[in-house]
Amino acid sequence: MPPTPSMEDYIERIYLLIQDKGYARVSDIAEALEVHPSSVTKMVQKLDKDQYLIYEKYRGFILTSKGEKLGKRLVYRHELLENFLNIIGVSQDKIYVDVEGIEHHLSWDAIDRIGDLVQYFEEDTDRISQLRDIQKRNKNVDD
Ligand SMILES: [Mn+2]
């Protein structure tokens, strides 16, 4: 069974914590995701059962290769979507919340096609300028 949005949030966060600090503890995850530690423990047990990580009660846990592979993709997906919203001109203060809202609800096909589009803009920044021109025109129409 594919991971649920909530499982994805945990795996993404655990991957980032391990990258950043070398380990992830229940308390770190609870703080980062703003949830109660008992919810973290419950989820970590489920992720252990599904073989995304190995949980040892008093020693914290590590991602399995399955968990690490998924974590890496989820972090890539999050960064790609931030990049995408940035390129299309979404204001900075909306980007994080918007990405959190959509990231779990797109197919990997859609993610890859958005990746193509980001590449299309990055390969020739004139294309970004042209988009900004359209946006300026549309803004004047809206006003
Ligand atoms: Mn995310």
PDB file of C-alpha atoms in Angstrom, residues 13-76:
ATOM      1  CA  ARG A  13      10.715  15.196   8.212  1.00  0.00           C
ATOM      2  CA  ILE A  14      12.706  12.227   9.514  1.00  0.00           C
ATOM      3  CA  TYR A  15      14.846  12.251   6.375  1.00  0.00           C
ATOM      4  CA  LEU A  16      15.591  15.973   6.857  1.00  0.00           C
ATOM      5  CA  LEU A  17      16.367  15.550  10.556  1.00  0.00           C
ATOM      6  CA  ILE A  18      18.777  12.694   9.884  1.00  0.00           C
ATOM      7  CA  GLN A  19      20.432  14.675   7.104  1.00  0.00           C
ATOM      8  CA  ASP A  20      20.750  17.662   9.385  1.00  0.00           C
ATOM      9  CA  LYS A  21      21.712  16.082  12.710  1.00  0.00           C
ATOM     10  CA  GLY A  22      22.561  12.483  11.945  1.00  0.00           C
ATOM     11  CA  TYR A  23      19.612  11.177  13.948  1.00  0.00           C
ATOM     12  CA  ALA A  24      15.898  11.720  14.582  1.00  0.00           C
ATOM     13  CA  ARG A  25      14.219  11.378  17.942  1.00  0.00           C
ATOM     14  CA  VAL A  26      10.521  11.223  18.770  1.00  0.00           C
ATOM     15  CA  SER A  27      10.792  14.611  20.524  1.00  0.00           C
ATOM     16  CA  ASP A  28      12.432  16.276  17.492  1.00  0.00           C
ATOM     17  CA  ILE A  29       9.709  15.012  15.182  1.00  0.00           C
ATOM     18  CA  ALA A  30       6.936  16.015  17.583  1.00  0.00           C
ATOM     19  CA  GLU A  31       8.366  19.518  17.694  1.00  0.00           C
ATOM     20  CA  ALA A  32       8.907  19.798  13.936  1.00  0.00           C
ATOM     21  CA  LEU A  33       5.435  18.518  13.016  1.00  0.00           C
ATOM     22  CA  GLU A  34       3.708  20.198  15.987  1.00  0.00           C
ATOM     23  CA  VAL A  35       2.094  16.994  17.214  1.00  0.00           C
ATOM     24  CA  HIS A  36       2.031  15.154  20.533  1.00  0.00           C
ATOM     25  CA  PRO A  37       4.921  12.736  21.162  1.00  0.00           C
ATOM     26  CA  SER A  38       2.460   9.869  21.648  1.00  0.00           C
ATOM     27  CA  SER A  39       1.201  10.410  18.079  1.00  0.00           C
ATOM     28  CA  VAL A  40       4.787  10.265  16.863  1.00  0.00           C
ATOM     29  CA  THR A  41       5.404   7.000  18.700  1.00  0.00           C
ATOM     30  CA  LYS A  42       2.287   5.493  17.168  1.00  0.00           C
ATOM     31  CA  MET A  43       3.278   6.568  13.643  1.00  0.00           C
ATOM     32  CA  VAL A  44       6.861   5.444  14.087  1.00  0.00           C
ATOM     33  CA  GLN A  45       5.600   1.980  15.044  1.00  0.00           C
ATOM     34  CA  LYS A  46       3.465   1.908  11.897  1.00  0.00           C
ATOM     35  CA  LEU A  47       6.424   3.015   9.764  1.00  0.00           C
ATOM     36  CA  ASP A  48       8.524   0.309  11.376  1.00  0.00           C
ATOM     37  CA  LYS A  49       5.849  -2.275  10.576  1.00  0.00           C
ATOM     38  CA  ASP A  50       5.805  -1.086   6.946  1.00  0.00           C
ATOM     39  CA  GLN A  51       9.605  -1.310   6.860  1.00  0.00           C
ATOM     40  CA  TYR A  52      10.374   2.362   6.331  1.00  0.00           C
ATOM     41  CA  LEU A  53      12.453   2.519   9.500  1.00  0.00           C
ATOM     42  CA  ILE A  54      13.789   0.492  12.368  1.00  0.00           C
ATOM     43  CA  TYR A  55      12.569   1.639  15.759  1.00  0.00           C
ATOM     44  CA  GLU A  56      14.361   0.862  18.989  1.00  0.00           C
ATOM     45  CA  LYS A  57      12.509   2.216  21.946  1.00  0.00           C
ATOM     46  CA  TYR A  58      15.397   3.755  23.844  1.00  0.00           C
ATOM     47  CA  ARG A  59      17.856   4.357  21.055  1.00  0.00           C
ATOM     48  CA  GLY A  60      15.823   6.250  18.492  1.00  0.00           C
ATOM     49  CA  PHE A  61      15.608   4.908  14.981  1.00  0.00           C
ATOM     50  CA  ILE A  62      17.079   4.817  11.511  1.00  0.00           C
ATOM     51  CA  LEU A  63      15.527   4.754   8.048  1.00  0.00           C
ATOM     52  CA  THR A  64      15.754   1.527   6.080  1.00  0.00           C
ATOM     53  CA  SER A  65      16.898   1.793   2.473  1.00  0.00           C
ATOM     54  CA  LYS A  66      13.225   1.825   1.476  1.00  0.00           C
ATOM     55  CA  GLY A  67      12.567   4.702   3.890  1.00  0.00           C
ATOM     56  CA  GLU A  68      15.632   6.596   2.810  1.00  0.00           C
ATOM     57  CA  LYS A  69      14.823   6.254  -0.865  1.00  0.00           C
ATOM     58  CA  LEU A  70      11.295   7.553  -0.293  1.00  0.00           C
ATOM     59  CA  GLY A  71      12.509  10.334   2.023  1.00  0.00           C
ATOM     60  CA  LYS A  72      14.875  11.550  -0.637  1.00  0.00           C
ATOM     61  CA  ARG A  73      12.110  11.657  -3.255  1.00  0.00           C
ATOM     62  CA  LEU A  74       9.750  13.476  -0.888  1.00  0.00           C
ATOM     63  CA  VAL A  75      12.331  16.142  -0.096  1.00  0.00           C
ATOM     64  CA  TYR A  76      13.071  16.494  -3.815  1.00  0.00           C
TER      65      TYR A  76
END
